[in-house]
Coordinates of C-alpha atoms in Angstrom, one line a residue:
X28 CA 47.6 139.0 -27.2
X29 CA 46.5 136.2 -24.6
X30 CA 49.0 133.0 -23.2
X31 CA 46.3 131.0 -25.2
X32 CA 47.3 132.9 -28.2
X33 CA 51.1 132.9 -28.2
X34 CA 51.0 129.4 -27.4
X35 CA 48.8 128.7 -30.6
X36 CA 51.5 130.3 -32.6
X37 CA 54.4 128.6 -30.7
X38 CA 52.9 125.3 -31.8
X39 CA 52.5 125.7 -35.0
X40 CA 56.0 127.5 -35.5
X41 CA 57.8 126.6 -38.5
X42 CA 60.8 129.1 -38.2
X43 CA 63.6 126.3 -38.2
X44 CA 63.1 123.7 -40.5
X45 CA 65.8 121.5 -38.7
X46 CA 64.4 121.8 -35.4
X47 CA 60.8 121.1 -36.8
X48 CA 61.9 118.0 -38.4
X49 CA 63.8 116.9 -35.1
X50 CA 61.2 117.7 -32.6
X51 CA 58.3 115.7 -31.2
X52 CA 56.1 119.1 -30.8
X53 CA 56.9 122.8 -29.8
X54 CA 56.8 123.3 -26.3
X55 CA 55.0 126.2 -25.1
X56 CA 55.4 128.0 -21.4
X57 CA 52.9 126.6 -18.7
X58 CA 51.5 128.1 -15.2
X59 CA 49.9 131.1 -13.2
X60 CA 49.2 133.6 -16.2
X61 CA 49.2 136.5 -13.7
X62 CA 52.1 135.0 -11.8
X63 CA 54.7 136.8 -10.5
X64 CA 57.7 134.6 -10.7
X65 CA 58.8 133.6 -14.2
X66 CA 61.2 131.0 -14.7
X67 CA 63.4 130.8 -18.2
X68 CA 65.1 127.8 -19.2
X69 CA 67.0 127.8 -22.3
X70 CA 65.0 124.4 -24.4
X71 CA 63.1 122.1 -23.8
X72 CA 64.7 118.7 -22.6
X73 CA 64.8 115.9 -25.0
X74 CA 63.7 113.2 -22.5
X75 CA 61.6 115.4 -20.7
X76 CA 59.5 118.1 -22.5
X77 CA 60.2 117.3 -25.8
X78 CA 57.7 114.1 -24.7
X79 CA 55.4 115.5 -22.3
X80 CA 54.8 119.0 -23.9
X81 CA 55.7 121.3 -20.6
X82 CA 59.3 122.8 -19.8
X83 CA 61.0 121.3 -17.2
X84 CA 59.0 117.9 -16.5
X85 CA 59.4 114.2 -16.6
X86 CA 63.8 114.4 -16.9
X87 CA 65.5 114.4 -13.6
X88 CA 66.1 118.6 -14.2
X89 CA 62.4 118.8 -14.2
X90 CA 62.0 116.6 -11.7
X91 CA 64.6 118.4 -9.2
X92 CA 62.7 121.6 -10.2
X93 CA 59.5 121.1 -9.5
X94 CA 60.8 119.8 -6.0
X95 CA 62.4 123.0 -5.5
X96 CA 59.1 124.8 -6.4
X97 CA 56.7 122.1 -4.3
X98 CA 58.9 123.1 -1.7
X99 CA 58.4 127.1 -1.6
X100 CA 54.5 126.8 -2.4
X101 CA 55.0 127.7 -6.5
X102 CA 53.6 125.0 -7.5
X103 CA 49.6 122.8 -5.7
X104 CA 51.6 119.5 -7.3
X105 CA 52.2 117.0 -4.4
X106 CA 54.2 115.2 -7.0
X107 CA 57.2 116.3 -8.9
X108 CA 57.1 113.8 -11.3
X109 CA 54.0 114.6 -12.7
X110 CA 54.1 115.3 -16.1
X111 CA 51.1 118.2 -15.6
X112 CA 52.5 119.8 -12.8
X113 CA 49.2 122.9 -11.3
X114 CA 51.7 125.8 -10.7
X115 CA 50.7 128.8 -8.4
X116 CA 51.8 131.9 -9.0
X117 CA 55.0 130.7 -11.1
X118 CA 54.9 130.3 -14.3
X119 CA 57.7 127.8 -16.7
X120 CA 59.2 128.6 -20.1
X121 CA 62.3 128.3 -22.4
X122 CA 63.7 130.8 -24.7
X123 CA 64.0 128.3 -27.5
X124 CA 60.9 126.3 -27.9
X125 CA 61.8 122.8 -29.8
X126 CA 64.4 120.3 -28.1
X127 CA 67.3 120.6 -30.0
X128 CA 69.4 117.1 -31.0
X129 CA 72.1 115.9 -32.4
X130 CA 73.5 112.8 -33.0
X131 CA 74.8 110.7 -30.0
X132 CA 76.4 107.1 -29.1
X133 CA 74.9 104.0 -30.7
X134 CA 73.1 106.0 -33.5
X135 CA 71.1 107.7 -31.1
X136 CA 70.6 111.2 -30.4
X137 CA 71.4 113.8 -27.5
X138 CA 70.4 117.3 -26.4
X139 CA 72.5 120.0 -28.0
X140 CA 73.0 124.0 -27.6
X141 CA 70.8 125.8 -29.9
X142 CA 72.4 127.7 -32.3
X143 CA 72.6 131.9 -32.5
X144 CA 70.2 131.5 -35.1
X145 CA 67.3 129.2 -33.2
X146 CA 67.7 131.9 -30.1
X147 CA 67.1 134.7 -32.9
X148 CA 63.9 133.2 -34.3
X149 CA 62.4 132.0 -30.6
X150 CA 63.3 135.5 -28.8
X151 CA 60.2 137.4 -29.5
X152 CA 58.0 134.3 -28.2
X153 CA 59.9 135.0 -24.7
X154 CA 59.6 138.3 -25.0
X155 CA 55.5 138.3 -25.8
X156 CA 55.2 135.8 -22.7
X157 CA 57.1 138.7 -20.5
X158 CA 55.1 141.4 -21.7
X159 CA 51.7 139.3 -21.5
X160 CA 52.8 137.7 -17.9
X161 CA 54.5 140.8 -16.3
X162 CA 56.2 138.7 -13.9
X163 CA 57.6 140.9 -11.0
X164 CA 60.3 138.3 -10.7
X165 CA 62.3 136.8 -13.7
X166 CA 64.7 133.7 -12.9
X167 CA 66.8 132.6 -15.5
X168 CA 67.9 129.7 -14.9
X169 CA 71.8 128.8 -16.2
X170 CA 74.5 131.1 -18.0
X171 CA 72.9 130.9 -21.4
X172 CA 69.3 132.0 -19.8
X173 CA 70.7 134.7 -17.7
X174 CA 72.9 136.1 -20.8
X175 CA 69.6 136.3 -23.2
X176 CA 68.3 138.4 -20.2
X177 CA 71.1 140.7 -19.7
X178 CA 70.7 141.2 -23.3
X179 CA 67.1 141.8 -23.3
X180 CA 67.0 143.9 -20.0
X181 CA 70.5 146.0 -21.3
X182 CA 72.2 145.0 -17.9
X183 CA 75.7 145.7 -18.4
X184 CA 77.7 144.3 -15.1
X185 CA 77.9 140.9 -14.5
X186 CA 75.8 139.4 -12.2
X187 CA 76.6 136.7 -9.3
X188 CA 74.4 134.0 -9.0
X189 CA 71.6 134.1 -6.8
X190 CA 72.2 137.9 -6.3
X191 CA 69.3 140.4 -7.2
X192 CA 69.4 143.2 -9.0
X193 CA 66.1 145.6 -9.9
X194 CA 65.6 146.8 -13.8
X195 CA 62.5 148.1 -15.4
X196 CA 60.4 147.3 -12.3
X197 CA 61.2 143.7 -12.3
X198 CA 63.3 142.0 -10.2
X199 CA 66.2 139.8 -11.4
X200 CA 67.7 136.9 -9.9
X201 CA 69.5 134.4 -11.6
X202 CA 69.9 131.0 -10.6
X203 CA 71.7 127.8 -11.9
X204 CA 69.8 125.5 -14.3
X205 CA 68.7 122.3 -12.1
X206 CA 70.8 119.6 -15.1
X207 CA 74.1 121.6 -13.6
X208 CA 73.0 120.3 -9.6
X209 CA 72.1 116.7 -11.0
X210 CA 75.3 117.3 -12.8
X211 CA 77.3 117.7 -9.4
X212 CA 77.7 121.1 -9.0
X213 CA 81.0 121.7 -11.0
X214 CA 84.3 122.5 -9.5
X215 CA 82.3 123.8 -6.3
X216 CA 80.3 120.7 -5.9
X217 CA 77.1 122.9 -6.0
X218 CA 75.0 120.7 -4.0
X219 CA 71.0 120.2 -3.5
X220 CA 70.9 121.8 0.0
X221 CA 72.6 124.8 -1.4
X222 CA 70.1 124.9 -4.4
X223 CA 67.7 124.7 -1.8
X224 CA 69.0 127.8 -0.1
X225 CA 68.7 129.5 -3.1
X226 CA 65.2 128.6 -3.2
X227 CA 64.5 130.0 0.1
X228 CA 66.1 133.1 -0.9
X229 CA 63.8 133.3 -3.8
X230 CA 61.1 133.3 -1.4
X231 CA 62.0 136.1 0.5
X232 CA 62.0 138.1 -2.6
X233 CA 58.4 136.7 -2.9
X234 CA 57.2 137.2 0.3
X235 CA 58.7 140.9 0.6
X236 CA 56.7 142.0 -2.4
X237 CA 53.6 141.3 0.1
X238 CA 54.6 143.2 2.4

């Protein structure tokens, strides 16, 4: 099976009737095919891909990401708010595939956590794109993200952010979800320069594999 494919089937998914009612269109995973850094997200962003179709575009997470990716040569986009960002040798995706909502203030409606159920039903999408992809780096970006991936990889210990561990050939290395930096950073005031650090770590790891 091709990207081309398992995106065909992602978009015509009708697995969770309340998600399909909810969504503006199933969001499949965009990039490098043959890249070697994948990025996992847990679903797409209801003000950002939900709209434009691509994880991670268009909201300010998307925005601070491709930023972060501009600024370690992942990505030929000279602007990060493009809403068709021309990755290079990265490659964008969510576990879950359709924004999830619920309802918010003033009879509007919000992002929400997908349920056990949603992750259950969009898992083997991720897991075709990892096999078709063969990334030799995997990012999951925030806890939910990194947890699928322990799952999926069997990794037993808990990780630390930003550390790296090697399983099945592939490199892992977890990294916060950009909404938690345009969030503040929590109790440790996470900040933009240190998400940038992290991004210059990630790097490293890219640039080693040349050498």
């Amino acid at each position: 099976m091709s990207i081309k494919e398992i995106n065909e089937e992602i978009k015509n998914c009708e697995k969770c009737p309340e998600l399909v009612e909810s969504r503006s269109l199933a969001v499949a995973g965009y990039g490098d095919p043959d890249a070697d850094v994948l990025f996992i997200g847990l679903a797409p962003g209801k003000d950002g891909a939900d709209i434009t179709g691509k994880p991670f575009t268009r909201d300010p997470s998307g925005v601070l990401l491709q930023e972060m990716l501009i600024e370690v040569d992942l990505s030929k986009s000279k602007d990060p708010e493009s809403e068709s960002p021309e990755l290079d040798n990265s490659f964008l995706t969510n576990i879950v595939k359709c924004n999830p909502k619920k309802p918010g203030e003033n009879n509007g409606l919000v992002n929400r956590t997908p349920t056990k159920k949603e992750v259950e039903n969009c898992r083997d999408y991720l897991s075709e794109e990892i096999s078709i992809i063969n990334p030799k780096i995997i990012v999951p970006l925030g806890r939910k993200s990194a947890d699928f991936i322990w799952w999926k990889f069997e990794i037993k210990r808990i990780m630390n952010w930003n550390e790296a561990i090697e399983k099945e050939n592939k490199i892992i290395f977890p990294m916060y979800h950009p909404g938690f930096i345009i969030r503040g950073g929590g109790t440790q005031k996470y900040s933009r320069s240190d998400y940038q650090e992290d991004f210059s770590k990630l790097k490293e790891i890219i640039n080693s594999l040349k050498d």
